[in-house]
Amino acid sequence: MDSEKSESRELNGIGASAGIAIGQVRITDRRRVAVTEVVVANEEIPGELDRFTRAIERAKGELFALREQLSSTHGPEHLCVIDAHLMLLDDTMLVGETTQYIERLGINAEGALKRTLGRFKAFFEGVDDEYLRERGGDVETVVERVLRHMVGQKQEPIDNIQGKVIVVAHDLSPADILQIDKNRVMGVITDLGGRTSHTSILARAFEIPAVVGLERVTADVRDGDTLIIDGSTGVVIVNPGAEEFKEYLQKKQRYEYVERELLKLRDLPAQTLDGHRMRLKGNVEFIEEVASVHKHGGEGIGLYRTEMLFMNRGTLPTEEEQFQAYAALVKGMAPQPVTIRTLDIGGDKCLTDLDLSDEMNPALGVRAIRLSLRQPAVFKAQLRAILRASAFGEVKLFFPMVSGVAEVRAAKAILEEVKEELRGTHPFDEKVQVGIMIEIPSAVVIADLLAAEVDFFSVGTNDLIQYTLAIDRTNEHLSALFQPLHPAVLRSLKTIVDAAHAAGIEASICGEMAGDPEYLPILLGLGYDELSMNAVSIPRVKKIMRRCTLQEARTVALKALSFATAAEADAYLKGEIAARFSESFD
């Protein structure tokens, strides 16, 4: 046993929050509640319904108490995660289906709730978008809380942990992360979870190194083991040897030094050596990410994904619910601007009562602006909420997956109807800027026509690459063909920005290319006005920008456009990076 304990071994998971932590294991019991479905007698059904209702109410009481406890140490941008879980406990689908299972099938409350959870999980597992798929974890967290109340199983509060440790758990809830004392918990690792789970997002917001998705780490380590975790690479080393310990200690010191140096750039302008400015903004989907945008020097929010408001629930969010969310975001980011994308969702992603039929190919089906135009009441409610939020700060809005001018005109006509409805009843910005997302080939080809209709373009590079190259980016067999430097992609990017500038409007990038420092010279050289990315990437991109000139970037971009293959462009770009900016890629 002792020899097993001292044996050094490496585990690999998903790097969820950057940073290196070295410390001893503290296993926290966060195992799932074991549930057996049991058929009950008819006379026992009212009792099961009552047990379920009481467990829901106890879970709510627990969350309300936790919210009150944390309100003195955390702002509303973080506590909204708890609010989201409270909303789930009122969700008509979660509560209604469980009640129906108890009544219709005559089964115990635990079994019924597990069946409902199974339906949610099956749905989320079929979603191709990683961000949306991870929302299934929130439902599971809420259900586990209710189940624990039904079976009388208590959990040790994570704020009871003593000593400086690395917490190891099957899973951690967002509430757990909110209760962590960074003076005692140096890092966290879990069996479950993904990079875009609420828990991972909060770990990044609080800069707690984290590795998730290790599958069975709770079985692989024990209390007292020494761990090294690298939240950037997802590597976990159990009981490291002397050389590994020394290597990672140096890495840790280096990482912390670089982070301190990068944060010194926060208040410096994002401009080249010859004074050319380019705005760098953050992409967010939860209000708790606003703090990270501020911390990393973001000049606003370039993409706010509104889909989260429509997920994890059985009914559509009301205009008032949306308004509250948008207004909180705008107030939290003021005086910097917030760019809000209208609903980018389809039949493959929606749990709400939009009455969408199954589609053979939902990625090319009724989604995004197509869905909004088919559901004008839903669209108008969202536009009203966005416009009302514009009374609290600078707001821009844009429509996703536009394929032609007719869609833009139809969407703008509805926007004008909404403005007319609001006049005299609610204040809003009459001159709110309206843009579109350029992400499919038809929009690229007619970019000049579209530019005449809107105030700005925003390019979603992930979908642009996917649709231009006809690559399903979630297909592991095709991952090598997902090429940001493919000539068709680079030429499309140039066509878009040239069309925008010819029409006197701005063009920005809000896809993953924007946050990769290696692509900065190309995007800068092509002439883009703004990049929006994960907030932690902002200082690294800014660092490269501040060490080159606009002319250098133009030279790199022009040369990259000349290659016939993505591999040739990639080799060229890597060579230029090594020759010109190698010292900036720490």
Coordinates of N, CA and C in Angstrom, one line a residue, residues 350-484:
C350 N -32.9 23.7 -28.0 CA -33.9 24.4 -27.2 C -34.8 23.5 -26.4
L351 N -34.9 23.8 -25.1 CA -35.8 23.0 -24.3 C -37.1 23.7 -24.0
T352 N -37.2 24.9 -24.5 CA -38.4 25.7 -24.2 C -39.5 25.4 -25.1
D353 N -40.6 26.1 -24.9 CA -41.9 25.7 -25.6 C -42.0 26.4 -26.9
L354 N -40.9 26.4 -27.7 CA -41.0 27.0 -29.0 C -41.6 26.1 -30.1
D355 N -42.0 24.9 -29.7 CA -42.7 24.0 -30.6 C -41.9 23.8 -31.9
L356 N -40.6 23.4 -31.8 CA -39.8 23.2 -33.0 C -39.8 21.7 -33.3
S357 N -39.9 21.4 -34.6 CA -39.9 20.0 -35.0 C -38.4 19.5 -35.1
D358 N -38.2 18.2 -35.0 CA -36.9 17.7 -35.2 C -36.5 17.9 -36.6
E359 N -35.2 18.2 -36.8 CA -34.6 18.4 -38.1 C -33.5 17.4 -38.4
M360 N -33.4 17.0 -39.6 CA -32.4 16.1 -40.0 C -31.0 16.7 -39.9
N361 N -30.9 18.0 -40.1 CA -29.6 18.7 -40.0 C -29.8 20.1 -39.4
P362 N -29.9 20.1 -38.1 CA -30.3 21.3 -37.4 C -29.3 22.5 -37.6
A363 N -28.0 22.1 -37.8 CA -27.0 23.2 -38.0 C -27.4 24.1 -39.2
L364 N -28.1 23.5 -40.2 CA -28.5 24.2 -41.4 C -30.0 24.4 -41.4
G365 N -30.6 24.3 -40.2 CA -32.1 24.4 -40.2 C -32.6 25.7 -39.7
V366 N -33.8 25.5 -39.0 CA -34.5 26.7 -38.4 C -33.8 27.1 -37.1
R367 N -32.9 28.0 -37.2 CA -32.1 28.5 -36.1 C -31.7 29.9 -36.2
A368 N -31.2 30.5 -35.1 CA -30.7 31.9 -35.2 C -31.7 32.9 -35.7
I369 N -31.3 33.7 -36.7 CA -32.3 34.8 -37.2 C -33.5 34.1 -37.9
R370 N -33.3 32.9 -38.5 CA -34.4 32.3 -39.1 C -35.5 31.9 -38.1
L371 N -35.0 31.4 -37.0 CA -36.0 31.1 -35.9 C -36.7 32.4 -35.4
S372 N -35.9 33.4 -35.2 CA -36.5 34.7 -34.6 C -37.5 35.2 -35.6
L373 N -37.3 35.2 -36.9 CA -38.2 35.7 -37.9 C -39.5 34.8 -37.9
R374 N -39.4 33.6 -37.6 CA -40.5 32.7 -37.6 C -41.3 32.8 -36.3
Q375 N -40.7 33.3 -35.3 CA -41.3 33.4 -34.0 C -41.3 34.9 -33.6
P376 N -42.0 35.8 -34.3 CA -41.9 37.2 -34.0 C -42.3 37.6 -32.6
A377 N -43.2 37.0 -32.0 CA -43.5 37.3 -30.6 C -42.3 37.1 -29.7
V378 N -41.6 36.0 -29.9 CA -40.4 35.7 -29.1 C -39.3 36.7 -29.4
F379 N -39.2 37.0 -30.7 CA -38.1 38.0 -31.1 C -38.4 39.3 -30.6
K380 N -39.7 39.8 -30.6 CA -40.0 41.1 -30.2 C -39.8 41.3 -28.7
A381 N -40.1 40.2 -27.9 CA -39.8 40.2 -26.5 C -38.4 40.4 -26.2
Q382 N -37.5 39.7 -27.0 CA -36.1 39.9 -26.7 C -35.6 41.3 -27.1
L383 N -36.1 41.8 -28.3 CA -35.7 43.1 -28.7 C -36.1 44.2 -27.7
R384 N -37.3 44.0 -27.2 CA -37.8 45.0 -26.2 C -36.9 45.0 -25.0
A385 N -36.5 43.8 -24.6 CA -35.7 43.7 -23.4 C -34.3 44.3 -23.6
I386 N -33.7 44.1 -24.8 CA -32.4 44.7 -25.2 C -32.5 46.2 -25.2
L387 N -33.5 46.7 -25.9 CA -33.7 48.1 -26.0 C -33.9 48.8 -24.7
R388 N -34.7 48.2 -23.8 CA -34.9 48.8 -22.5 C -33.6 48.8 -21.7
A389 N -32.7 47.8 -21.9 CA -31.4 47.8 -21.2 C -30.5 48.8 -21.7
S390 N -30.8 49.3 -23.0 CA -29.9 50.3 -23.5 C -30.0 51.7 -22.8
A391 N -31.0 51.8 -22.0 CA -31.2 53.0 -21.2 C -30.1 53.1 -20.1
F392 N -29.4 52.0 -19.8 CA -28.4 52.0 -18.7 C -27.0 52.1 -19.2
G393 N -26.7 52.2 -20.5 CA -25.4 52.2 -21.0 C -25.3 51.9 -22.5
E394 N -24.2 52.0 -23.0 CA -24.1 51.8 -24.5 C -24.3 50.3 -24.9
V395 N -25.3 50.1 -25.7 CA -25.7 48.7 -26.1 C -25.7 48.7 -27.7
K396 N -25.1 47.6 -28.2 CA -25.2 47.3 -29.6 C -25.9 46.0 -29.7
L397 N -26.6 45.7 -30.8 CA -27.2 44.4 -30.9 C -26.9 43.9 -32.3
F398 N -26.8 42.6 -32.5 CA -26.6 42.0 -33.8 C -27.3 40.7 -34.0
F399 N -27.6 40.4 -35.2 CA -28.4 39.2 -35.6 C -27.4 38.1 -36.1
P400 N -27.6 36.9 -35.6 CA -26.7 35.8 -36.0 C -27.2 35.0 -37.3
M401 N -26.3 34.4 -38.0 CA -26.5 33.5 -39.1 C -27.3 34.2 -40.2
V402 N -27.0 35.4 -40.5 CA -27.7 36.1 -41.6 C -27.2 35.6 -42.9
S403 N -28.1 35.3 -43.9 CA -27.7 34.7 -45.2 C -27.9 35.7 -46.3
G404 N -28.8 36.7 -46.0 CA -29.1 37.7 -47.1 C -29.7 38.9 -46.6
V405 N -29.8 39.9 -47.5 CA -30.4 41.2 -47.2 C -31.8 41.2 -46.7
A406 N -32.6 40.3 -47.3 CA -34.0 40.2 -46.9 C -34.2 39.9 -45.4
E407 N -33.3 39.0 -44.9 CA -33.4 38.7 -43.5 C -33.1 40.0 -42.6
V408 N -32.1 40.7 -43.1 CA -31.7 41.9 -42.3 C -32.9 42.9 -42.3
R409 N -33.4 43.1 -43.5 CA -34.5 44.1 -43.6 C -35.7 43.7 -42.7
A410 N -36.0 42.4 -42.8 CA -37.2 41.9 -42.0 C -36.9 42.1 -40.5
A411 N -35.7 41.8 -40.1 CA -35.3 41.9 -38.6 C -35.4 43.3 -38.2
K412 N -34.9 44.2 -39.1 CA -34.9 45.6 -38.7 C -36.3 46.2 -38.7
A413 N -37.1 45.7 -39.6 CA -38.5 46.2 -39.6 C -39.2 45.8 -38.2
I414 N -38.9 44.6 -37.7 CA -39.5 44.2 -36.4 C -38.9 45.1 -35.3
L415 N -37.6 45.4 -35.4 CA -37.0 46.3 -34.4 C -37.6 47.6 -34.4
E416 N -38.0 48.2 -35.6 CA -38.6 49.5 -35.6 C -40.0 49.4 -35.0
E417 N -40.7 48.3 -35.2 CA -42.0 48.1 -34.6 C -41.9 48.1 -33.0
V418 N -40.9 47.5 -32.6 CA -40.6 47.4 -31.1 C -40.3 48.8 -30.6
K419 N -39.5 49.5 -31.3 CA -39.2 50.9 -30.9 C -40.4 51.7 -30.8
E420 N -41.3 51.6 -31.7 CA -42.6 52.4 -31.7 C -43.4 52.0 -30.5
E421 N -43.4 50.7 -30.2 CA -44.2 50.2 -29.0 C -43.6 50.8 -27.7
L422 N -42.3 51.0 -27.7 CA -41.7 51.4 -26.4 C -41.7 52.9 -26.2
R423 N -41.8 53.6 -27.3 CA -41.8 55.1 -27.2 C -43.0 55.6 -26.3
G424 N -42.6 56.4 -25.3 CA -43.6 56.9 -24.4 C -43.8 56.1 -23.2
T425 N -43.3 54.8 -23.2 CA -43.5 53.9 -22.1 C -42.2 53.5 -21.4
H426 N -41.2 53.4 -22.2 CA -39.9 53.0 -21.6 C -38.8 53.7 -22.3
P427 N -37.8 54.2 -21.5 CA -36.6 54.9 -22.1 C -35.7 53.9 -22.8
F428 N -35.2 54.3 -23.9 CA -34.2 53.4 -24.6 C -33.3 54.3 -25.5
D429 N -32.3 53.7 -26.0 CA -31.4 54.4 -26.9 C -31.9 54.4 -28.4
E430 N -32.4 55.5 -28.9 CA -33.0 55.5 -30.2 C -32.0 55.1 -31.3
K431 N -30.7 55.4 -31.0 CA -29.7 55.2 -32.0 C -28.9 54.0 -31.8
V432 N -29.5 53.0 -31.1 CA -28.7 51.8 -30.8 C -28.2 51.2 -32.1
Q433 N -26.9 50.8 -32.1 CA -26.3 50.3 -33.4 C -26.8 48.9 -33.6
V434 N -27.0 48.6 -34.9 CA -27.5 47.3 -35.3 C -26.5 46.6 -36.3
G435 N -26.0 45.4 -35.9 CA -25.1 44.7 -36.8 C -25.5 43.3 -37.1
I436 N -24.7 42.6 -37.9 CA -25.0 41.2 -38.2 C -23.7 40.4 -38.0
M437 N -23.9 39.2 -37.8 CA -22.8 38.2 -37.7 C -22.6 37.7 -39.1
I438 N -21.3 37.7 -39.5 CA -20.9 37.1 -40.8 C -20.3 35.8 -40.5
E439 N -21.0 34.7 -40.9 CA -20.4 33.4 -40.6 C -20.8 32.3 -41.6
I440 N -21.5 32.7 -42.6 CA -21.8 31.7 -43.7 C -21.4 32.3 -45.1
P441 N -21.1 31.4 -46.0 CA -20.5 31.9 -47.3 C -21.3 32.9 -48.0
S442 N -22.7 32.7 -48.0 CA -23.5 33.7 -48.8 C -23.3 35.1 -48.3
A443 N -23.2 35.2 -46.9 CA -23.0 36.6 -46.4 C -21.7 37.2 -46.8
V444 N -20.6 36.3 -46.9 CA -19.3 36.8 -47.4 C -19.4 37.3 -48.8
V445 N -20.1 36.5 -49.7 CA -20.2 36.9 -51.1 C -20.9 38.2 -51.3
I446 N -21.9 38.5 -50.5 CA -22.7 39.7 -50.7 C -22.4 40.7 -49.5
A447 N -21.2 40.6 -49.0 CA -20.9 41.5 -47.8 C -21.0 42.9 -48.2
D448 N -20.8 43.3 -49.4 CA -21.0 44.7 -49.8 C -22.4 45.1 -49.8
L449 N -23.3 44.2 -50.1 CA -24.8 44.5 -50.1 C -25.2 44.6 -48.6
L450 N -24.7 43.7 -47.8 CA -25.1 43.7 -46.4 C -24.6 44.9 -45.6
A451 N -23.4 45.3 -46.0 CA -22.8 46.5 -45.3 C -23.6 47.7 -45.5
A452 N -24.4 47.8 -46.5 CA -25.2 49.0 -46.8 C -26.4 49.0 -45.8
E453 N -26.7 47.9 -45.2 CA -27.9 47.7 -44.4 C -27.7 47.9 -42.9
V454 N -26.4 47.8 -42.4 CA -26.2 47.7 -41.0 C -25.1 48.7 -40.5
D455 N -24.9 48.7 -39.2 CA -23.9 49.6 -38.6 C -22.5 49.0 -38.4
F456 N -22.5 47.6 -38.3 CA -21.2 46.9 -38.1 C -21.4 45.4 -38.5
F457 N -20.2 44.9 -38.8 CA -20.1 43.4 -39.0 C -19.4 42.8 -37.8
S458 N -19.7 41.6 -37.4 CA -19.0 40.8 -36.4 C -18.8 39.4 -37.0
V459 N -17.6 39.0 -37.1 CA -17.3 37.7 -37.7 C -17.2 36.6 -36.7
G460 N -18.0 35.6 -36.8 CA -17.9 34.4 -36.0 C -17.0 33.4 -36.7
T461 N -15.7 33.3 -36.4 CA -14.8 32.5 -37.2 C -15.0 31.0 -37.1
N462 N -15.5 30.6 -35.9 CA -15.7 29.1 -35.8 C -16.8 28.6 -36.9
D463 N -17.9 29.3 -36.9 CA -18.9 28.9 -37.9 C -18.5 29.3 -39.3
L464 N -17.8 30.4 -39.5 CA -17.3 30.8 -40.8 C -16.4 29.7 -41.4
I465 N -15.5 29.2 -40.6 CA -14.6 28.1 -41.0 C -15.4 26.8 -41.3
Q466 N -16.4 26.5 -40.4 CA -17.2 25.3 -40.5 C -18.0 25.3 -41.8
Y467 N -18.7 26.4 -42.0 CA -19.5 26.5 -43.2 C -18.8 26.7 -44.5
T468 N -17.7 27.4 -44.5 CA -16.9 27.6 -45.7 C -16.2 26.3 -46.1
L469 N -15.7 25.6 -45.2 CA -15.0 24.3 -45.5 C -15.9 23.1 -45.5
A470 N -17.2 23.3 -45.1 CA -18.1 22.2 -45.0 C -17.5 21.1 -44.0
I471 N -17.0 21.6 -42.8 CA -16.4 20.7 -41.8 C -17.3 20.8 -40.6
D472 N -17.7 19.6 -40.1 CA -18.4 19.5 -38.8 C -17.3 19.6 -37.7
R473 N -17.2 20.7 -37.0 CA -16.0 20.9 -36.2 C -16.1 20.0 -34.9
T474 N -17.2 19.3 -34.7 CA -17.3 18.4 -33.6 C -16.9 17.0 -34.0
N475 N -16.7 16.8 -35.3 CA -16.4 15.4 -35.8 C -14.9 15.2 -35.7
E476 N -14.5 14.3 -34.7 CA -13.1 14.1 -34.4 C -12.3 13.6 -35.6
H477 N -13.0 13.0 -36.6 CA -12.3 12.5 -37.8 C -11.9 13.6 -38.8
L478 N -12.5 14.7 -38.6 CA -12.3 15.8 -39.5 C -11.5 17.0 -38.9
S479 N -11.1 16.8 -37.7 CA -10.5 18.0 -37.0 C -9.3 18.5 -37.7
A480 N -8.5 17.7 -38.4 CA -7.4 18.2 -39.1 C -7.8 19.1 -40.3
L481 N -9.0 19.0 -40.7 CA -9.5 19.8 -41.9 C -10.1 21.1 -41.4
F482 N -10.2 21.3 -40.1 CA -10.7 22.6 -39.6 C -9.5 23.6 -39.5
Q483 N -9.4 24.4 -40.6 CA -8.1 25.1 -40.8 C -8.4 26.6 -40.9
P484 N -8.1 27.4 -39.8 CA -8.3 28.8 -39.9 C -7.5 29.5 -40.9

